[in-house]
Amino acid sequence: GLRGAMAISRILALLILVGLLAVALPAQDAKNVKGDAGRQGLWKVWLTRSYEESTDSTLAPFYRIVTYKDNIESGPFTDYFRSGSLYRKGNLIRVGKLSVPDGVVEVYRESGSIEAHESFYRGKRSGPYTKYAISGAITVRGEYDEDRRVGTWTTFYESGKVKSRGSYVDNY
């Protein structure tokens, strides 16, 4: 009856709290541990505008929280603006000697609103691309194939009305 429902709601509330803590903790838990095989575990790495590791944290515009295994970045990554606001979220895979995005990468403005959904395949933009206005309205929709714009690209007014539509062949 009522007592059972209250117990279930308390358990659910506790599970939600534990889940939220698990999401919030990684940024604080980056230990930057180096073992015999190089970087291990969760790391905080400062990045340049071209997403290369920066040796000067005072000039780097972004930082990344990512997991290393034997000196290789892989799996989920989260990039932040210097301010601590979320910038990008996605997944990294190893291609040759580089760790590169693979799958959908979510890009955010420093204010917190979603800016874009970008699709990657082995480090190259491939697949659907969507850009959003601060209001959340779609402003651009198109597709990439190995870093080149292809097919029909459409821009929209915030009202949703089509502003322009054009086709790309080899990025032109």
PDB file of N, CA and C in Angstrom, residues 41-43 64-69 71-79 88-95 98-105:
ATOM      1  N   GLY A  41      43.974   5.954 -16.308  1.00  0.00           N
ATOM      2  CA  GLY A  41      42.787   6.433 -15.618  1.00  0.00           C
ATOM      3  C   GLY A  41      42.308   7.786 -16.110  1.00  0.00           C
ATOM      4  N   LEU A  42      41.546   8.459 -15.245  1.00  0.00           N
ATOM      5  CA  LEU A  42      40.909   9.731 -15.593  1.00  0.00           C
ATOM      6  C   LEU A  42      41.912  10.885 -15.536  1.00  0.00           C
ATOM      7  N   TRP A  43      41.957  11.674 -16.614  1.00  0.00           N
ATOM      8  CA  TRP A  43      42.886  12.805 -16.710  1.00  0.00           C
ATOM      9  C   TRP A  43      42.151  14.081 -17.074  1.00  0.00           C
ATOM     10  N   ARG A  64      39.872  18.980 -21.230  1.00  0.00           N
ATOM     11  CA  ARG A  64      39.172  17.725 -21.499  1.00  0.00           C
ATOM     12  C   ARG A  64      39.314  16.792 -20.311  1.00  0.00           C
ATOM     13  N   ILE A  65      38.220  16.121 -19.967  1.00  0.00           N
ATOM     14  CA  ILE A  65      38.253  15.036 -18.995  1.00  0.00           C
ATOM     15  C   ILE A  65      38.092  13.758 -19.807  1.00  0.00           C
ATOM     16  N   VAL A  66      39.100  12.873 -19.721  1.00  0.00           N
ATOM     17  CA  VAL A  66      39.107  11.671 -20.554  1.00  0.00           C
ATOM     18  C   VAL A  66      39.858  10.562 -19.827  1.00  0.00           C
ATOM     19  N   THR A  67      39.553   9.334 -20.198  1.00  0.00           N
ATOM     20  CA  THR A  67      40.211   8.168 -19.605  1.00  0.00           C
ATOM     21  C   THR A  67      41.359   7.711 -20.493  1.00  0.00           C
ATOM     22  N   TYR A  68      42.495   7.441 -19.844  1.00  0.00           N
ATOM     23  CA  TYR A  68      43.658   6.881 -20.530  1.00  0.00           C
ATOM     24  C   TYR A  68      43.856   5.445 -20.084  1.00  0.00           C
ATOM     25  N   LYS A  69      44.310   4.615 -21.019  1.00  0.00           N
ATOM     26  CA  LYS A  69      44.781   3.275 -20.684  1.00  0.00           C
ATOM     27  C   LYS A  69      46.084   3.096 -21.438  1.00  0.00           C
ATOM     28  N   ASN A  71      48.607   5.088 -21.749  1.00  0.00           N
ATOM     29  CA  ASN A  71      48.972   6.323 -22.444  1.00  0.00           C
ATOM     30  C   ASN A  71      48.105   6.647 -23.661  1.00  0.00           C
ATOM     31  N   ILE A  72      46.962   5.961 -23.821  1.00  0.00           N
ATOM     32  CA  ILE A  72      46.082   6.187 -24.966  1.00  0.00           C
ATOM     33  C   ILE A  72      44.718   6.660 -24.472  1.00  0.00           C
ATOM     34  N   GLU A  73      44.267   7.819 -25.016  1.00  0.00           N
ATOM     35  CA  GLU A  73      42.912   8.337 -24.721  1.00  0.00           C
ATOM     36  C   GLU A  73      41.910   7.472 -25.464  1.00  0.00           C
ATOM     37  N   SER A  74      40.840   7.071 -24.774  1.00  0.00           N
ATOM     38  CA  SER A  74      39.782   6.368 -25.496  1.00  0.00           C
ATOM     39  C   SER A  74      38.494   6.411 -24.690  1.00  0.00           C
ATOM     40  N   GLY A  75      37.400   6.120 -25.390  1.00  0.00           N
ATOM     41  CA  GLY A  75      36.097   6.113 -24.741  1.00  0.00           C
ATOM     42  C   GLY A  75      35.503   7.502 -24.642  1.00  0.00           C
ATOM     43  N   PRO A  76      34.559   7.680 -23.724  1.00  0.00           N
ATOM     44  CA  PRO A  76      33.864   8.961 -23.610  1.00  0.00           C
ATOM     45  C   PRO A  76      34.817  10.105 -23.242  1.00  0.00           C
ATOM     46  N   PHE A  77      34.573  11.268 -23.840  1.00  0.00           N
ATOM     47  CA  PHE A  77      35.327  12.467 -23.444  1.00  0.00           C
ATOM     48  C   PHE A  77      34.341  13.601 -23.232  1.00  0.00           C
ATOM     49  N   THR A  78      34.742  14.529 -22.384  1.00  0.00           N
ATOM     50  CA  THR A  78      33.966  15.740 -22.156  1.00  0.00           C
ATOM     51  C   THR A  78      34.938  16.906 -22.155  1.00  0.00           C
ATOM     52  N   ASP A  79      34.694  17.884 -23.034  1.00  0.00           N
ATOM     53  CA  ASP A  79      35.508  19.097 -23.086  1.00  0.00           C
ATOM     54  C   ASP A  79      34.741  20.224 -22.402  1.00  0.00           C
ATOM     55  N   ARG A  88      31.995  20.276 -25.262  1.00  0.00           N
ATOM     56  CA  ARG A  88      31.725  19.169 -26.200  1.00  0.00           C
ATOM     57  C   ARG A  88      31.685  17.841 -25.446  1.00  0.00           C
ATOM     58  N   LYS A  89      30.844  16.925 -25.937  1.00  0.00           N
ATOM     59  CA  LYS A  89      30.778  15.571 -25.392  1.00  0.00           C
ATOM     60  C   LYS A  89      30.760  14.600 -26.551  1.00  0.00           C
ATOM     61  N   GLY A  90      31.522  13.526 -26.423  1.00  0.00           N
ATOM     62  CA  GLY A  90      31.516  12.514 -27.471  1.00  0.00           C
ATOM     63  C   GLY A  90      32.298  11.295 -27.053  1.00  0.00           C
ATOM     64  N   ASN A  91      32.775  10.568 -28.062  1.00  0.00           N
ATOM     65  CA  ASN A  91      33.506   9.333 -27.833  1.00  0.00           C
ATOM     66  C   ASN A  91      34.768   9.334 -28.694  1.00  0.00           C
ATOM     67  N   LEU A  92      35.879   8.850 -28.129  1.00  0.00           N
ATOM     68  CA  LEU A  92      37.138   8.779 -28.862  1.00  0.00           C
ATOM     69  C   LEU A  92      37.488   7.333 -29.181  1.00  0.00           C
ATOM     70  N   ILE A  93      38.060   7.140 -30.376  1.00  0.00           N
ATOM     71  CA  ILE A  93      38.634   5.843 -30.746  1.00  0.00           C
ATOM     72  C   ILE A  93      40.057   6.090 -31.239  1.00  0.00           C
ATOM     73  N   ARG A  94      40.837   5.047 -31.310  1.00  0.00           N
ATOM     74  CA  ARG A  94      42.219   5.138 -31.777  1.00  0.00           C
ATOM     75  C   ARG A  94      42.255   4.872 -33.274  1.00  0.00           C
ATOM     76  N   VAL A  95      42.839   5.803 -34.032  1.00  0.00           N
ATOM     77  CA  VAL A  95      43.076   5.619 -35.466  1.00  0.00           C
ATOM     78  C   VAL A  95      44.550   5.937 -35.679  1.00  0.00           C
ATOM     79  N   LEU A  98      46.566   8.486 -33.353  1.00  0.00           N
ATOM     80  CA  LEU A  98      45.711   9.552 -32.836  1.00  0.00           C
ATOM     81  C   LEU A  98      44.449   9.009 -32.186  1.00  0.00           C
ATOM     82  N   SER A  99      43.976   9.702 -31.160  1.00  0.00           N
ATOM     83  CA  SER A  99      42.657   9.446 -30.597  1.00  0.00           C
ATOM     84  C   SER A  99      41.719  10.481 -31.207  1.00  0.00           C
ATOM     85  N   VAL A 100      40.690  10.013 -31.902  1.00  0.00           N
ATOM     86  CA  VAL A 100      39.822  10.910 -32.664  1.00  0.00           C
ATOM     87  C   VAL A 100      38.349  10.652 -32.346  1.00  0.00           C
ATOM     88  N   PRO A 101      37.484  11.670 -32.565  1.00  0.00           N
ATOM     89  CA  PRO A 101      36.049  11.471 -32.315  1.00  0.00           C
ATOM     90  C   PRO A 101      35.452  10.443 -33.265  1.00  0.00           C
ATOM     91  N   ASP A 102      34.475   9.693 -32.748  1.00  0.00           N
ATOM     92  CA  ASP A 102      33.752   8.719 -33.554  1.00  0.00           C
ATOM     93  C   ASP A 102      32.325   8.679 -33.033  1.00  0.00           C
ATOM     94  N   GLY A 103      31.352   8.880 -33.916  1.00  0.00           N
ATOM     95  CA  GLY A 103      29.955   8.942 -33.499  1.00  0.00           C
ATOM     96  C   GLY A 103      29.514  10.390 -33.354  1.00  0.00           C
ATOM     97  N   VAL A 104      28.415  10.604 -32.636  1.00  0.00           N
ATOM     98  CA  VAL A 104      27.862  11.948 -32.490  1.00  0.00           C
ATOM     99  C   VAL A 104      28.617  12.725 -31.410  1.00  0.00           C
ATOM    100  N   VAL A 105      28.982  13.968 -31.736  1.00  0.00           N
ATOM    101  CA  VAL A 105      29.586  14.885 -30.768  1.00  0.00           C
ATOM    102  C   VAL A 105      28.600  16.025 -30.561  1.00  0.00           C
TER     103      VAL A 105
END
